[in-house]
Amino acid sequence: MRWARSNSTSDGGFTLVEVLVAMLIMAIASLGVAALFAVSIRANQAARFQTSTTTLATQKMEQLRGLTWGFDADGLGLPVSDTTTNLSVYPPDASGGGLNPSPNDALNVNSAGFVDYLDARGTWVGNGATPPASAVYIRRWSIQPLPTNPNNTLILQVLVTTVRREAQVTGETPRKRHADDALIATVKTRKGK
């Protein structure tokens, strides 16, 4: 009896070339997914910074809006203003300028009494001309009288940026606002009690 030999070479496996092609396709797909993850991580980080800067700006604005700016309680119509609260320290004390006007460039440079620094959790870490090493955020505010009603209306502005971003914009005149900065503004008008 003679055994018949099969001329078929198919034994159900893959050739080395097929395996290498499949690995190449998987590697290219993996690189695309990895790039997508990197973009997603950067976008999430930017969103986190934007949320944090907006929250920190809102907190400072509420402090500014809470300072006394009205008329006397005796009904004489005399203006009453907070001119001593220092919001650049924590907790605020009576060693500052309150709602006195800030320097014109208070939002662009670190001006004494109109800047404070916060860590990554938003905790106050200092004030002054240069941020401490633990600072992640720089918070500046501006108080300017409204030109058409300077005795009764103030323009309040708060800018919060990151120390990292501020290092990149040093020397820009005027300073440009960036996507992860938060800038909010409002007006405060004298009201009777």
Short mmCIF file of C-alpha atoms in Angstrom, two decimals:
data_model
loop_
_atom_site.label_atom_id
_atom_site.label_comp_id
_atom_site.label_asym_id
_atom_site.label_seq_id
_atom_site.Cartn_x
_atom_site.Cartn_y
_atom_site.Cartn_z
CA MET A 1 0.00 0.00 0.00
CA ARG A 2 1.30 3.35 -0.90
CA TRP A 3 0.70 6.32 1.16
CA ALA A 4 -0.53 9.30 -0.77
CA ARG A 5 1.28 12.51 -0.23
CA SER A 6 -0.67 15.74 -0.10
CA ASN A 7 0.58 18.67 -2.13
CA SER A 8 -1.31 21.07 0.14
CA THR A 9 0.88 23.25 2.37
CA SER A 10 -1.97 24.64 4.45
CA ASP A 11 -1.79 23.28 7.93
CA GLY A 12 -3.92 25.98 9.65
CA GLY A 13 -1.06 28.23 10.94
CA PHE A 14 0.28 31.71 10.11
CA THR A 15 3.48 32.50 8.33
CA LEU A 16 6.11 34.71 9.91
CA VAL A 17 5.36 37.50 7.41
CA GLU A 18 1.66 37.49 8.34
CA VAL A 19 2.50 37.73 12.02
CA LEU A 20 4.92 40.63 11.42
CA VAL A 21 2.33 42.51 9.32
CA ALA A 22 -0.30 42.01 12.05
CA MET A 23 2.14 43.28 14.70
CA LEU A 24 2.95 46.35 12.59
CA ILE A 25 -0.76 47.17 12.20
CA MET A 26 -1.28 46.77 15.96
CA ALA A 27 1.73 48.99 16.73
CA ILE A 28 0.47 51.78 14.44
CA ALA A 29 -3.02 51.58 15.99
CA SER A 30 -1.52 51.64 19.49
CA LEU A 31 0.50 54.76 18.70
CA GLY A 32 -2.66 56.51 17.50
CA VAL A 33 -4.50 55.59 20.70
CA ALA A 34 -1.52 56.70 22.82
CA ALA A 35 -1.47 60.08 21.04
CA LEU A 36 -5.19 60.41 21.72
CA PHE A 37 -4.60 59.74 25.43
CA ALA A 38 -1.86 62.41 25.52
CA VAL A 39 -4.19 64.98 23.94
CA SER A 40 -6.94 64.02 26.38
CA ILE A 41 -4.63 64.39 29.38
CA ARG A 42 -3.51 67.86 28.24
CA ALA A 43 -7.11 68.94 27.66
CA ASN A 44 -8.16 67.69 31.10
CA GLN A 45 -5.26 69.50 32.75
CA ALA A 46 -6.13 72.75 30.94
CA ALA A 47 -9.77 72.39 32.00
CA ARG A 48 -8.70 71.76 35.60
CA PHE A 49 -6.52 74.89 35.61
CA GLN A 50 -9.32 76.95 34.03
CA THR A 51 -11.79 75.76 36.66
CA SER A 52 -9.32 76.46 39.47
CA THR A 53 -8.38 79.93 38.22
CA THR A 54 -12.04 80.88 37.78
CA THR A 55 -12.91 79.67 41.28
CA LEU A 56 -9.97 81.53 42.84
CA ALA A 57 -10.87 84.73 40.95
CA THR A 58 -14.47 84.46 42.14
CA GLN A 59 -13.33 84.06 45.76
CA LYS A 60 -11.25 87.24 45.61
CA MET A 61 -14.05 89.14 43.87
CA GLU A 62 -16.44 88.16 46.68
CA GLN A 63 -13.94 89.48 49.24
CA LEU A 64 -13.68 92.78 47.36
CA ARG A 65 -17.44 93.07 47.01
CA GLY A 66 -17.82 92.39 50.74
CA LEU A 67 -15.80 95.47 51.74
CA THR A 68 -17.78 98.50 52.95
CA TRP A 69 -18.67 100.92 50.16
CA GLY A 70 -21.83 102.85 50.96
CA PHE A 71 -23.29 105.74 52.92
CA ASP A 72 -23.38 106.35 56.65
CA ALA A 73 -26.06 104.70 58.73
CA ASP A 74 -27.05 108.05 60.32
CA GLY A 75 -28.72 109.19 57.12
CA LEU A 76 -26.45 112.21 56.63
CA GLY A 77 -25.51 110.96 53.16
CA LEU A 78 -21.81 110.83 53.95
CA PRO A 79 -19.80 108.21 52.03
CA VAL A 80 -18.35 105.34 54.03
CA SER A 81 -15.51 103.29 52.54
CA ASP A 82 -13.22 100.54 53.73
CA THR A 83 -9.73 102.00 53.41
CA THR A 84 -7.80 99.68 55.74
CA THR A 85 -8.51 96.02 54.94
CA ASN A 86 -5.54 94.12 53.52
CA LEU A 87 -6.82 91.32 51.29
CA SER A 88 -3.32 90.26 50.24
CA VAL A 89 -2.76 88.46 53.57
CA TYR A 90 -4.59 85.54 55.13
CA PRO A 91 -6.59 86.11 57.16
CA PRO A 92 -7.27 89.67 56.01
CA ASP A 93 -6.25 92.35 58.51
CA ALA A 94 -6.43 96.13 58.88
CA SER A 95 -2.96 96.88 57.45
CA GLY A 96 -3.96 97.53 53.84
CA GLY A 97 -5.68 99.97 51.56
CA GLY A 98 -9.18 98.48 51.40
CA LEU A 99 -10.99 99.89 48.36
CA ASN A 100 -8.46 102.63 47.64
CA PRO A 101 -7.48 102.70 43.95
CA SER A 102 -4.78 100.28 42.83
CA PRO A 103 -1.85 101.14 40.58
CA ASN A 104 -2.90 101.25 36.90
CA ASP A 105 -0.81 98.15 36.07
CA ALA A 106 -1.99 96.05 39.04
CA LEU A 107 -3.29 93.29 36.75
CA ASN A 108 0.01 93.10 34.83
CA VAL A 109 2.61 93.17 37.60
CA ASN A 110 2.79 92.03 41.21
CA SER A 111 1.82 95.20 43.11
CA ALA A 112 2.06 95.25 46.92
CA GLY A 113 -1.41 95.00 48.45
CA PHE A 114 -2.99 93.83 45.18
CA VAL A 115 -1.48 90.35 44.72
CA ASP A 116 -1.38 87.05 46.57
CA TYR A 117 -0.12 83.55 45.80
CA LEU A 118 -1.82 80.20 46.22
CA ASP A 119 -0.67 76.58 46.12
CA ALA A 120 -2.16 73.81 43.97
CA ARG A 121 -5.08 73.38 46.41
CA GLY A 122 -5.87 77.11 46.45
CA THR A 123 -4.40 77.71 49.90
CA TRP A 124 -2.81 81.12 50.50
CA VAL A 125 1.02 80.87 50.59
CA GLY A 126 2.16 84.50 50.48
CA ASN A 127 2.22 87.92 48.86
CA GLY A 128 4.84 90.38 47.66
CA ALA A 129 6.79 90.99 44.48
CA THR A 130 7.86 87.40 43.79
CA PRO A 131 5.95 84.16 44.25
CA PRO A 132 7.16 81.73 46.92
CA ALA A 133 8.46 78.35 45.74
CA SER A 134 5.21 76.60 46.75
CA ALA A 135 3.02 78.96 44.69
CA VAL A 136 1.10 77.56 41.71
CA TYR A 137 -1.33 80.45 41.17
CA ILE A 138 -0.87 84.22 41.05
CA ARG A 139 -3.97 86.27 41.89
CA ARG A 140 -3.97 90.01 41.14
CA TRP A 141 -6.76 92.53 41.50
CA SER A 142 -7.43 96.06 40.40
CA ILE A 143 -9.66 98.73 41.95
CA GLN A 144 -10.32 101.77 39.77
CA PRO A 145 -12.93 104.54 40.09
CA LEU A 146 -15.41 104.70 37.24
CA PRO A 147 -14.37 107.83 35.27
CA THR A 148 -17.94 109.09 34.88
CA ASN A 149 -18.81 108.65 38.60
CA PRO A 150 -15.51 108.31 40.51
CA ASN A 151 -16.91 109.08 43.98
CA ASN A 152 -19.64 106.46 43.93
CA THR A 153 -18.68 103.64 41.54
CA LEU A 154 -15.65 101.37 41.38
CA ILE A 155 -14.50 98.95 38.68
CA LEU A 156 -13.22 95.77 40.32
CA GLN A 157 -11.16 93.26 38.32
CA VAL A 158 -9.44 90.03 39.36
CA LEU A 159 -6.92 88.10 37.27
CA VAL A 160 -5.71 84.62 38.22
CA THR A 161 -2.96 82.88 36.28
CA THR A 162 -0.42 80.16 36.96
CA VAL A 163 3.18 80.81 37.95
CA ARG A 164 4.24 78.65 34.98
CA ARG A 165 2.20 80.74 32.53
CA GLU A 166 3.41 84.01 34.04
CA ALA A 167 7.03 82.93 33.51
CA GLN A 168 6.21 82.52 29.80
CA VAL A 169 4.62 85.98 29.37
CA THR A 170 7.24 88.07 31.18
CA GLY A 171 8.06 91.10 29.08
CA GLU A 172 4.84 91.12 27.02
CA THR A 173 3.53 94.67 26.80
CA PRO A 174 0.63 94.76 27.19
CA ARG A 175 0.22 91.38 28.86
CA LYS A 176 -1.94 89.05 26.78
CA ARG A 177 -4.61 86.96 28.43
CA HIS A 178 -4.17 83.21 27.92
CA ALA A 179 -6.68 80.37 27.80
CA ASP A 180 -5.96 79.11 31.31
CA ASP A 181 -6.15 82.62 32.86
CA ALA A 182 -9.31 83.81 34.56
CA LEU A 183 -10.26 87.48 34.41
CA ILE A 184 -13.49 88.67 35.96
CA ALA A 185 -14.77 92.22 36.39
CA THR A 186 -17.69 93.95 38.02
CA VAL A 187 -18.73 97.37 39.29
CA LYS A 188 -19.46 98.33 42.89
CA THR A 189 -21.77 101.26 43.53
CA ARG A 190 -22.39 103.02 46.84
CA LYS A 191 -25.67 102.04 48.43
CA GLY A 192 -27.41 103.24 51.54
CA LYS A 193 -28.01 100.73 54.33
#
